[in-house]
Coordinates of C-alpha atoms in Angstrom, one line a residue:
Chain A
M1 CA 63.1 25.1 -89.7
K2 CA 62.3 26.9 -86.5
L3 CA 63.7 25.4 -83.4
G4 CA 61.6 25.6 -80.2
F5 CA 61.8 24.4 -76.6
L6 CA 59.1 23.0 -74.3
V7 CA 59.4 22.3 -70.6
D8 CA 56.7 20.1 -69.0
L9 CA 56.7 21.5 -65.5
N10 CA 54.5 18.5 -64.4
L11 CA 57.6 16.3 -65.0
C12 CA 60.4 18.6 -63.7
M13 CA 61.6 17.5 -60.3
G14 CA 64.1 20.2 -59.7
C15 CA 67.2 18.1 -59.8
K16 CA 69.1 20.9 -61.5
G17 CA 70.8 18.4 -63.8
C18 CA 70.1 20.7 -66.7
E19 CA 71.6 23.6 -64.9
V20 CA 74.8 21.7 -64.3
A21 CA 75.0 20.2 -67.8
C22 CA 74.6 23.7 -69.2
K23 CA 77.4 25.1 -67.0
V24 CA 79.8 22.3 -68.0
E25 CA 78.9 22.3 -71.7
N26 CA 79.2 26.0 -72.2
E27 CA 81.8 26.8 -69.5
V28 CA 79.5 29.3 -67.8
P29 CA 81.5 31.1 -65.2
L30 CA 80.8 31.2 -61.4
G31 CA 78.0 33.5 -60.6
S32 CA 76.4 33.4 -64.0
W33 CA 73.7 31.2 -65.4
R34 CA 72.4 30.6 -68.9
L35 CA 69.8 28.2 -67.5
R36 CA 68.6 28.2 -63.9
V37 CA 65.9 26.2 -62.1
K38 CA 63.9 28.3 -59.7
Y39 CA 62.1 26.8 -56.7
I40 CA 58.8 28.3 -55.9
D41 CA 56.7 27.4 -52.9
I42 CA 52.9 27.8 -53.1
G43 CA 50.4 27.7 -50.3
T44 CA 50.8 27.3 -46.5
F45 CA 51.6 24.2 -44.6
P46 CA 50.1 21.5 -44.7
E47 CA 48.6 22.6 -48.0
A48 CA 51.9 23.6 -49.5
S49 CA 53.6 22.5 -52.7
R50 CA 56.8 23.3 -54.4
S51 CA 57.2 23.8 -58.1
F52 CA 60.4 24.0 -60.2
T53 CA 60.7 26.3 -63.2
P54 CA 63.7 26.1 -65.5
L55 CA 64.4 29.5 -67.0
R56 CA 66.5 30.2 -70.1
C57 CA 66.5 32.4 -73.2
N58 CA 63.1 32.3 -75.0
H59 CA 64.7 32.7 -78.5
C60 CA 61.9 35.1 -79.3
E61 CA 60.8 35.5 -82.9
S62 CA 60.7 39.3 -82.3
A63 CA 63.7 39.4 -80.0
P64 CA 64.2 42.8 -78.2
C65 CA 67.9 41.9 -77.6
E66 CA 68.5 41.4 -81.3
R67 CA 66.8 44.7 -82.1
I68 CA 68.7 46.8 -79.6
C69 CA 72.2 45.3 -80.2
P70 CA 74.1 48.0 -82.0
V71 CA 76.6 45.7 -83.7
S72 CA 74.6 42.6 -84.4
A73 CA 76.5 40.6 -81.8
L74 CA 73.1 39.1 -81.1
H75 CA 71.7 37.7 -84.3
Y76 CA 69.3 35.1 -85.7
L77 CA 70.5 31.8 -87.1
E78 CA 68.6 30.3 -90.0
N79 CA 67.0 27.8 -87.6
G80 CA 65.5 30.5 -85.4
I81 CA 68.2 30.4 -82.6
V82 CA 69.1 33.9 -81.3
N83 CA 72.9 33.5 -81.2
V84 CA 75.7 35.6 -79.6
D85 CA 79.0 36.6 -81.2
S86 CA 81.0 37.5 -78.2
S87 CA 84.0 38.7 -80.4
R88 CA 81.8 41.5 -81.8
C89 CA 80.0 42.5 -78.5
I90 CA 81.0 45.9 -77.2
G91 CA 79.5 45.3 -73.7
C92 CA 77.0 48.1 -73.8
A93 CA 74.5 45.9 -71.9
G94 CA 71.6 47.2 -74.0
C95 CA 70.5 43.6 -74.5
M96 CA 70.3 43.1 -70.7
M97 CA 68.1 46.1 -70.5
A98 CA 65.9 44.9 -73.3
C99 CA 65.3 41.2 -72.5
P100 CA 62.0 41.0 -70.6
Y101 CA 63.1 37.6 -69.2
G102 CA 66.4 38.6 -67.6
A103 CA 68.0 35.8 -69.7
I104 CA 71.2 37.7 -70.6
Y105 CA 74.2 38.2 -68.4
M106 CA 77.6 39.9 -68.7
D107 CA 80.3 37.2 -68.7
P108 CA 82.8 38.2 -66.0
E109 CA 85.7 36.5 -67.9
T110 CA 85.1 37.9 -71.4
N111 CA 83.2 41.1 -70.3
T112 CA 80.7 40.4 -73.1
A113 CA 77.0 39.6 -73.1
D114 CA 76.1 35.9 -73.1
K115 CA 73.1 33.7 -72.9
C116 CA 71.6 30.4 -73.7
T117 CA 72.0 29.6 -77.4
Y118 CA 70.1 26.3 -77.3
C119 CA 73.6 24.8 -77.5
A120 CA 73.8 26.0 -81.2
H121 CA 77.3 24.4 -81.5
R122 CA 75.8 21.0 -80.6
V123 CA 72.7 21.5 -82.8
E124 CA 74.9 22.3 -85.7
S125 CA 76.5 18.9 -85.3
G126 CA 73.1 17.1 -85.1
M127 CA 73.1 16.8 -81.3
M128 CA 70.5 17.8 -78.8
P129 CA 71.2 20.7 -76.3
A130 CA 73.1 19.5 -73.2
C131 CA 70.1 20.2 -70.9
V132 CA 67.8 18.0 -73.0
V133 CA 70.2 15.0 -73.0
I134 CA 70.8 15.2 -69.2
C135 CA 67.1 15.5 -68.1
P136 CA 66.3 12.2 -66.3
V137 CA 62.5 12.7 -66.7
Q138 CA 62.5 14.1 -70.3
A139 CA 60.9 17.3 -69.1
N140 CA 62.8 19.2 -71.8
I141 CA 61.6 18.7 -75.3
F142 CA 63.5 20.3 -78.1
G143 CA 62.8 20.3 -81.8
D144 CA 61.5 21.8 -85.0
I145 CA 58.2 23.6 -84.4
D146 CA 57.8 24.1 -88.2
D147 CA 57.5 20.3 -88.6
D148 CA 54.1 19.1 -87.6
E149 CA 55.4 15.6 -87.0
S150 CA 58.2 16.6 -84.6
H151 CA 58.0 15.5 -81.0
I152 CA 57.6 19.1 -79.8
S153 CA 54.9 19.9 -82.3
R154 CA 52.9 16.8 -81.3
Y155 CA 53.4 17.6 -77.6
I156 CA 52.1 21.1 -78.1
M157 CA 49.1 19.7 -80.0
E158 CA 48.4 17.1 -77.3
H159 CA 48.4 19.8 -74.6
Q160 CA 46.5 22.5 -76.4
G161 CA 45.1 24.9 -73.8
A162 CA 47.8 24.1 -71.3
V163 CA 50.8 25.5 -73.3
Q164 CA 52.0 28.8 -72.1
V165 CA 54.8 31.3 -72.8
R166 CA 56.2 33.9 -70.4
K167 CA 55.0 37.5 -70.7
P168 CA 53.0 37.1 -74.0
E169 CA 51.9 40.7 -73.6
K170 CA 55.5 41.8 -74.5
N171 CA 54.9 40.7 -78.1
T172 CA 58.2 39.0 -78.3
I173 CA 56.7 35.8 -79.6
P174 CA 58.8 33.4 -77.5
K175 CA 59.8 30.0 -78.9
H176 CA 60.1 28.5 -75.5
F177 CA 56.9 26.9 -74.1
Y178 CA 55.8 25.6 -70.8
V179 CA 53.2 22.9 -70.0
G180 CA 51.9 22.8 -66.5
G181 CA 52.8 26.3 -65.6
G182 CA 50.6 28.9 -64.1
N183 CA 50.7 32.6 -63.1
Q184 CA 52.4 31.7 -59.8
T185 CA 55.3 29.9 -61.6
L186 CA 55.7 32.0 -64.7
N187 CA 54.9 35.5 -63.6
P188 CA 57.6 37.1 -61.4
L189 CA 55.2 39.7 -60.1
A190 CA 53.1 37.0 -58.6
Q191 CA 56.1 35.8 -56.5
Q192 CA 57.6 37.1 -53.3
R193 CA 61.3 37.0 -52.7
I194 CA 62.0 36.7 -49.0
E195 CA 65.6 37.2 -47.8
G196 CA 67.7 34.0 -47.9
Y197 CA 66.3 32.6 -51.2
S198 CA 69.7 32.8 -52.8
L199 CA 72.8 30.9 -51.8
F200 CA 75.0 32.7 -54.3
N201 CA 75.0 36.3 -53.1
N202 CA 78.7 36.7 -52.5
V203 CA 80.6 35.0 -55.3
T204 CA 84.3 35.8 -55.2
H205 CA 86.2 35.5 -58.4
L206 CA 89.8 34.5 -58.4
K207 CA 92.1 36.9 -60.1
H208 CA 93.1 34.6 -62.9
I209 CA 89.5 33.9 -64.0
G210 CA 88.4 37.5 -64.3
N211 CA 86.8 40.0 -62.0
P212 CA 83.1 41.1 -62.5
H213 CA 83.8 44.3 -60.6
E214 CA 86.8 45.3 -62.6
S215 CA 87.4 49.0 -62.6
V216 CA 86.7 51.4 -65.5
I217 CA 90.5 52.0 -66.0
D218 CA 91.0 48.2 -66.4
R219 CA 88.6 48.1 -69.3
F220 CA 90.9 50.6 -71.2
L221 CA 94.1 48.8 -70.2
E222 CA 92.9 45.3 -70.9
P223 CA 94.2 45.0 -74.5
F224 CA 97.7 46.0 -73.3
E225 CA 97.9 43.5 -70.4
T226 CA 99.6 40.2 -70.9
E227 CA 97.8 37.2 -69.4
E228 CA 99.5 35.5 -66.6
K229 CA 100.5 32.0 -67.7
L230 CA 98.9 29.3 -65.6
D231 CA 100.3 25.9 -64.9
N232 CA 99.9 23.4 -62.1
R233 CA 102.5 25.1 -60.1
S234 CA 100.4 28.3 -59.8
F235 CA 97.5 26.3 -58.3
V236 CA 99.9 24.7 -55.8
D237 CA 101.3 28.1 -54.8
F238 CA 97.8 29.7 -54.6
D239 CA 97.4 31.8 -51.6
N240 CA 94.2 30.7 -50.0
K241 CA 94.4 33.3 -47.2
A242 CA 94.1 36.1 -49.6
Y243 CA 90.6 34.9 -50.6
E244 CA 89.3 33.9 -47.2
G245 CA 85.8 35.1 -46.5
G246 CA 84.5 34.5 -50.1
H247 CA 82.4 31.7 -51.3
Chain B
M1 CA 40.1 37.5 -44.3
V2 CA 41.5 34.3 -45.7
E3 CA 43.1 36.1 -48.6
H4 CA 45.2 38.0 -46.0
G5 CA 46.0 34.9 -43.9
I6 CA 47.5 32.8 -46.7
H7 CA 49.4 33.7 -49.8
A8 CA 46.4 33.0 -51.9
T9 CA 47.8 34.6 -55.0
Q10 CA 51.5 35.0 -54.2
A11 CA 54.0 32.3 -54.3
V12 CA 57.4 32.4 -52.5
V13 CA 60.7 32.0 -54.2
T14 CA 62.7 29.6 -52.0
L15 CA 65.8 29.1 -54.2
D16 CA 67.0 31.1 -57.1
V17 CA 70.0 33.1 -58.3
P18 CA 70.5 36.7 -57.0
L19 CA 69.0 39.5 -58.9
P20 CA 71.5 41.2 -61.3
G21 CA 71.1 44.6 -59.7
I22 CA 71.7 47.9 -61.4
I23 CA 73.4 47.5 -64.8
W24 CA 73.2 51.0 -66.2
G25 CA 74.3 53.2 -63.3
W26 CA 75.5 56.7 -62.7
M27 CA 77.6 56.9 -65.8
I28 CA 74.5 56.5 -68.0
T29 CA 72.7 59.2 -65.8
L30 CA 75.7 61.5 -66.4
N31 CA 75.7 60.6 -70.1
M32 CA 72.0 61.6 -70.5
W33 CA 72.4 64.7 -68.4
A34 CA 75.4 65.9 -70.3
K35 CA 73.7 65.2 -73.6
S36 CA 70.7 67.3 -72.5
I37 CA 73.0 70.3 -71.9
G38 CA 75.0 69.7 -75.1
T39 CA 71.9 69.6 -77.3
G40 CA 69.8 72.0 -75.2
V41 CA 72.1 75.0 -75.5
I42 CA 71.9 74.7 -79.3
I43 CA 68.1 74.5 -79.3
V44 CA 67.6 77.3 -76.8
G45 CA 70.4 79.3 -78.5
A46 CA 68.6 79.1 -81.8
F47 CA 65.4 80.3 -80.1
L48 CA 67.2 83.3 -78.7
L49 CA 68.8 84.1 -82.1
Y50 CA 65.4 84.0 -83.7
R51 CA 63.9 86.3 -81.0
H52 CA 66.8 88.8 -80.6
K53 CA 69.6 90.5 -82.4
K54 CA 72.9 88.8 -82.0
E55 CA 74.4 92.1 -80.7
E56 CA 72.3 91.7 -77.6
M57 CA 74.1 88.4 -76.9
P58 CA 77.7 89.2 -77.9
N59 CA 79.4 86.0 -76.7
L60 CA 76.7 83.6 -77.8
R61 CA 78.2 82.8 -81.2
W62 CA 81.2 81.1 -79.7
Q63 CA 80.2 80.3 -76.1
M64 CA 77.1 78.3 -77.2
P65 CA 79.1 75.8 -79.3
L66 CA 81.8 75.8 -76.5
I67 CA 79.3 74.7 -73.8
S68 CA 77.8 72.2 -76.3
F69 CA 81.3 70.9 -77.2
I70 CA 82.3 70.4 -73.6
F71 CA 79.2 68.6 -72.5
L72 CA 79.0 66.5 -75.7
N73 CA 82.5 65.3 -75.0
I74 CA 81.5 64.4 -71.4
F75 CA 78.6 62.5 -72.9
L76 CA 80.8 60.7 -75.4
L77 CA 83.5 60.0 -72.8
F78 CA 81.0 58.3 -70.4
T79 CA 79.3 56.5 -73.2
L80 CA 82.7 55.0 -74.0
T81 CA 83.7 54.4 -70.4
D82 CA 80.5 52.6 -69.6
L83 CA 81.2 50.0 -72.3
H84 CA 82.8 46.8 -71.1
H85 CA 84.9 46.8 -74.3
P86 CA 85.5 50.5 -75.0
Y87 CA 87.8 49.9 -78.0
R88 CA 85.1 47.9 -79.7
M89 CA 83.0 51.0 -80.0
V90 CA 84.4 51.2 -83.5
N91 CA 82.2 48.2 -84.3
I92 CA 79.2 50.5 -84.3
F93 CA 80.7 52.2 -87.3
L94 CA 82.2 49.1 -88.9
H95 CA 79.2 46.7 -88.3
P96 CA 76.2 49.0 -87.7
H97 CA 72.9 47.4 -86.9
W98 CA 70.3 50.0 -88.0
T99 CA 67.3 48.7 -86.0
S100 CA 69.2 49.7 -82.8
A101 CA 68.7 53.2 -81.5
I102 CA 72.1 52.9 -80.0
T103 CA 73.6 52.7 -83.5
V104 CA 71.6 55.5 -85.0
G105 CA 72.2 57.6 -82.0
A106 CA 76.0 57.0 -82.1
W107 CA 76.2 58.1 -85.7
M108 CA 74.0 61.1 -85.2
A109 CA 75.8 62.2 -82.0
S110 CA 79.2 61.8 -83.8
L111 CA 78.1 64.0 -86.7
F112 CA 76.5 66.5 -84.4
T113 CA 79.7 66.8 -82.3
A114 CA 81.8 67.2 -85.4
L115 CA 79.6 70.1 -86.7
V116 CA 79.5 71.7 -83.2
T117 CA 83.3 71.5 -83.2
V118 CA 83.5 73.3 -86.6
M119 CA 81.1 76.0 -85.2
L120 CA 83.3 76.4 -82.1
V121 CA 86.5 76.8 -84.1
I122 CA 84.9 79.4 -86.5
G123 CA 83.1 81.2 -83.6
Y124 CA 86.2 81.3 -81.4
F125 CA 88.6 82.7 -84.0
D126 CA 86.0 85.2 -85.2
A127 CA 85.4 86.4 -81.6
H128 CA 89.2 86.6 -80.9
P129 CA 90.7 88.2 -84.0
Y130 CA 94.2 88.5 -82.4
T131 CA 94.5 84.9 -81.4
G132 CA 96.6 82.7 -83.6
K133 CA 97.2 85.2 -86.3
N134 CA 99.7 82.9 -87.9
W135 CA 97.9 79.7 -87.4
K136 CA 96.6 78.0 -90.5
L137 CA 93.5 76.7 -88.7
A138 CA 92.6 80.2 -87.5
K139 CA 93.1 81.6 -91.0
V140 CA 90.9 78.9 -92.6
A141 CA 88.3 79.4 -89.9
R142 CA 88.2 83.2 -90.5
E143 CA 88.1 82.8 -94.2
N144 CA 85.1 80.5 -93.9
S145 CA 83.2 82.5 -91.3
S146 CA 79.9 82.3 -93.2
F147 CA 80.0 78.6 -93.0
Y148 CA 78.9 78.9 -89.4
E149 CA 75.6 80.4 -90.4
K150 CA 75.2 77.9 -93.2
I151 CA 75.5 74.8 -91.0
F152 CA 73.7 76.2 -87.9
P153 CA 70.1 75.4 -89.1
F154 CA 71.2 71.8 -89.8
V155 CA 72.9 71.6 -86.4
V156 CA 69.7 72.9 -84.7
F157 CA 67.6 70.3 -86.7
L158 CA 70.0 67.5 -85.7
A159 CA 69.9 68.5 -82.0
F160 CA 66.4 67.2 -81.7
P161 CA 67.0 63.6 -82.8
V162 CA 70.3 63.6 -80.9
T163 CA 68.6 64.6 -77.7
L164 CA 65.7 62.2 -78.3
Y165 CA 67.4 59.0 -79.3
T166 CA 68.0 57.9 -75.7
A167 CA 64.2 57.9 -75.3
I168 CA 64.0 55.4 -78.2
I169 CA 66.8 53.3 -76.6
M170 CA 64.7 53.2 -73.5
A171 CA 61.6 52.3 -75.5
E172 CA 63.6 49.4 -77.1
A173 CA 64.5 48.2 -73.6
A174 CA 61.3 46.2 -73.7
A175 CA 62.0 44.8 -70.3
R176 CA 61.4 48.1 -68.5
E177 CA 57.8 49.0 -68.5
L178 CA 58.3 52.3 -66.8
W179 CA 60.0 53.7 -69.9
Q180 CA 57.3 54.4 -72.4
T181 CA 58.1 56.2 -75.6
P182 CA 55.8 59.2 -75.6
A183 CA 56.5 60.0 -72.0
E184 CA 60.3 59.5 -72.4
V185 CA 60.3 61.6 -75.6
M186 CA 58.6 64.5 -73.8
Q187 CA 60.8 64.2 -70.8
M188 CA 63.9 64.3 -73.0
I189 CA 62.6 67.4 -74.8
W190 CA 61.8 69.2 -71.5
A191 CA 65.2 68.1 -70.2
A192 CA 67.0 69.6 -73.2
L193 CA 65.1 72.9 -72.8
L194 CA 65.8 73.0 -69.1
A195 CA 69.4 72.1 -69.4
G196 CA 69.9 74.4 -72.5
S197 CA 68.4 77.4 -70.8
A198 CA 70.3 76.7 -67.6
G199 CA 73.5 76.4 -69.5
L200 CA 73.0 79.7 -71.3
I201 CA 72.0 81.5 -68.2
M202 CA 75.5 80.9 -66.9
I203 CA 77.0 83.0 -69.7
S204 CA 74.2 85.6 -70.0
G205 CA 75.7 88.1 -67.6
S206 CA 76.4 90.7 -70.3
W207 CA 73.3 90.1 -72.4
S208 CA 70.2 92.3 -72.7
K209 CA 67.5 92.1 -70.1
E210 CA 65.0 90.9 -72.7
S211 CA 67.1 88.0 -73.8
R212 CA 67.6 87.0 -70.1
K213 CA 63.9 87.2 -69.6
D214 CA 63.4 84.8 -72.5
L215 CA 65.9 82.4 -70.9
A216 CA 64.0 82.6 -67.6
L217 CA 60.7 81.9 -69.5
V218 CA 62.2 78.8 -71.1
L219 CA 63.5 77.6 -67.8
A220 CA 60.2 78.2 -66.1
I221 CA 58.2 76.3 -68.7
A222 CA 60.7 73.5 -68.8
T223 CA 60.9 73.0 -65.0
L224 CA 57.1 73.2 -64.7
F225 CA 56.4 70.7 -67.5
S226 CA 59.2 68.4 -66.3
F227 CA 57.6 68.4 -62.9
L228 CA 54.1 67.7 -64.3
M229 CA 55.5 64.8 -66.4
Y230 CA 57.1 63.2 -63.4
M231 CA 54.0 63.8 -61.2
G232 CA 51.8 62.2 -63.9
E233 CA 54.0 59.1 -64.0
Y234 CA 54.5 59.0 -60.2
F235 CA 50.8 59.0 -59.4
F236 CA 49.1 57.6 -62.4
S237 CA 51.1 54.7 -63.7
F238 CA 48.8 52.1 -62.2
K239 CA 47.5 50.9 -65.6
S240 CA 50.6 48.7 -65.9
A241 CA 51.4 46.2 -63.1
E242 CA 55.1 46.3 -63.9
A243 CA 55.3 50.1 -63.9
E244 CA 53.4 50.2 -60.6
A245 CA 55.8 47.5 -59.1
T246 CA 58.7 49.6 -60.3
L247 CA 57.4 52.8 -58.8
A248 CA 56.9 51.0 -55.5
Y249 CA 60.7 51.5 -55.0
V250 CA 60.0 55.2 -54.9
H251 CA 56.5 55.1 -53.3
S252 CA 57.7 53.0 -50.4
G253 CA 60.3 55.4 -49.1
G254 CA 64.0 54.9 -48.8
E255 CA 66.9 56.5 -50.7
Y256 CA 65.1 56.7 -54.1
N257 CA 62.1 58.4 -52.5
A258 CA 64.3 61.0 -51.0
E259 CA 66.3 61.5 -54.2
F260 CA 63.1 61.8 -56.2
W261 CA 61.5 64.4 -54.0
F262 CA 64.7 66.3 -53.6
A263 CA 64.8 66.5 -57.4
M264 CA 61.2 67.6 -57.6
V265 CA 61.3 70.3 -55.0
L266 CA 64.8 71.7 -55.2
G267 CA 65.3 70.9 -58.9
F268 CA 62.0 71.8 -60.4
I269 CA 59.6 73.7 -58.1
I270 CA 62.0 76.2 -56.6
P271 CA 63.8 77.0 -59.9
F272 CA 60.3 77.5 -61.4
F273 CA 59.4 80.2 -58.9
L274 CA 62.8 81.8 -59.1
A275 CA 62.6 81.9 -62.9
V276 CA 59.1 83.4 -62.9
R277 CA 60.2 86.0 -60.4
N278 CA 63.1 86.8 -62.6
M279 CA 60.9 87.5 -65.6
K280 CA 59.5 90.5 -63.7
E281 CA 62.6 91.5 -61.8
D282 CA 66.0 91.0 -63.4
N283 CA 68.4 89.4 -60.9
R284 CA 71.3 87.6 -62.5
T285 CA 72.6 85.9 -59.3
L286 CA 69.2 84.5 -58.5
L287 CA 68.7 83.3 -62.1
R288 CA 72.0 81.6 -62.0
F289 CA 71.1 80.0 -58.7
A290 CA 67.9 78.7 -60.2
A291 CA 69.8 77.3 -63.2
I292 CA 72.2 75.4 -60.9
L293 CA 69.4 74.0 -58.9
A294 CA 67.6 72.9 -62.0
L295 CA 70.6 71.2 -63.4
I296 CA 71.1 69.3 -60.1
G297 CA 67.5 68.4 -60.0
L298 CA 67.5 67.1 -63.6
Y299 CA 70.5 64.8 -62.8
L300 CA 68.7 63.4 -59.7
A301 CA 65.4 62.9 -61.4
K302 CA 67.1 61.1 -64.3
D303 CA 69.1 59.0 -61.9
V304 CA 66.0 57.7 -60.1
W305 CA 64.1 57.1 -63.3
L306 CA 67.1 55.2 -64.8
K307 CA 67.7 52.9 -61.8
I308 CA 64.4 51.9 -60.3
P309 CA 63.2 49.8 -63.3
Q310 CA 66.4 47.8 -63.0
M311 CA 65.6 46.7 -59.5
L312 CA 62.5 44.8 -60.6
N313 CA 62.9 41.1 -60.9
L314 CA 62.2 40.0 -64.5
S315 CA 61.9 36.3 -64.3

């Protein structure tokens, strides 16, 4: 079995349902994304169009992140998923430097590398990934690409010539495919980023959920610090003024 | 004209998450820089011992491992400090993943540091016969003085992979097109020779003129070829779109442009001429000045080369 993913960009309408479902299912912290939907405008008015590109880990067959990880925190599952063991991760960020798709982030709560796992925990229980279930237009297709009769395999066969992967020249052999994509949507070098494209530049983390800018000293002291116990009272007593100005 | 009037080939990102920014920052620059000195002094020291009698360089036997030991520990400290989970570094030894150059490098660097420490202990107590007369460690070190010469060839041999493994890490960082293996390997070698000669120049005050001339020669060659390597990459990386887009952060001016040219001129060109001059005319102060400039330049050049690929959007 080799699990693969296909997104039909002709169907995606940019509702970001998959993004939200992923956040909720995997408890992805503020300011981090396992899956994101990028809006790209092409052309000039009135001949302009907007396309939506969901971006997640490609679960490459020859994954640079798996290769560079010094402790096998990133590892293959039998079904082809590139999984993360956060309890083993040392936080060297080698995987972040290696992934050609920018799909890995440093979790600000655990200070370990994290990424999309195709919801490996759900797949193990026979369920589909959260982003697949939530998609209102069934633009996300997930399944066994080793099985010629699976939905994804038939979809790939039906759209031969239009199926693409990101950065094939990197020889990572991605197992995440796109239908309806083009150079302008899949190649970041073919896109301009004009100031103001992001709403999330200044994310402030509350003290009790971790701090992405924690100091070097904190990293060494962390094992010896006792966690502050949280109850409803602590939220009632929360000092909003201390965090004014953040988003 | 129309291709200039509309974005015929370029799309505009109108909503996305912010770019992650620089992940490997100054601590990794310092790590690489310190490792170049730590390994370079051993490589250049071996070259000097091959060329000259050790009486011409009386303090080399213990000060060479001393410099190496200090900078290897700086390198190891910042390697550890840069980890988000420093205590889990032990996982590299408990759960090693051998396809990773980080793992192989960590094992080799640890072994190298251990051997350099042994050399330092033996070298120091041999050079200071009245120190620690009653210490057990000093006694054992002096009794096994010949062990220094036995392990030295192995340490020299190990210095090469230890200085080069970072180039393989950068090669494994498939996302960063600017870092290509052959170029990075050569840059690391030149960096080690540059840093090694510069480090030894600092302690060469009492050495023979001929040995200092050799140090100046190594420094001159290393600065020249480092400069040529960077120039080659700076001007002729246009075969790869990603490398060219990365270099645009230097080409287009700004802080990285200033840092890069500061490194090239003050760090490589001026020390080159100072070292060449010193080969004809022995001037210890000027040679030390050249060495300091070269070390500053090396740090800045490495810093630019480490950071600019991280500014490029990957997806």
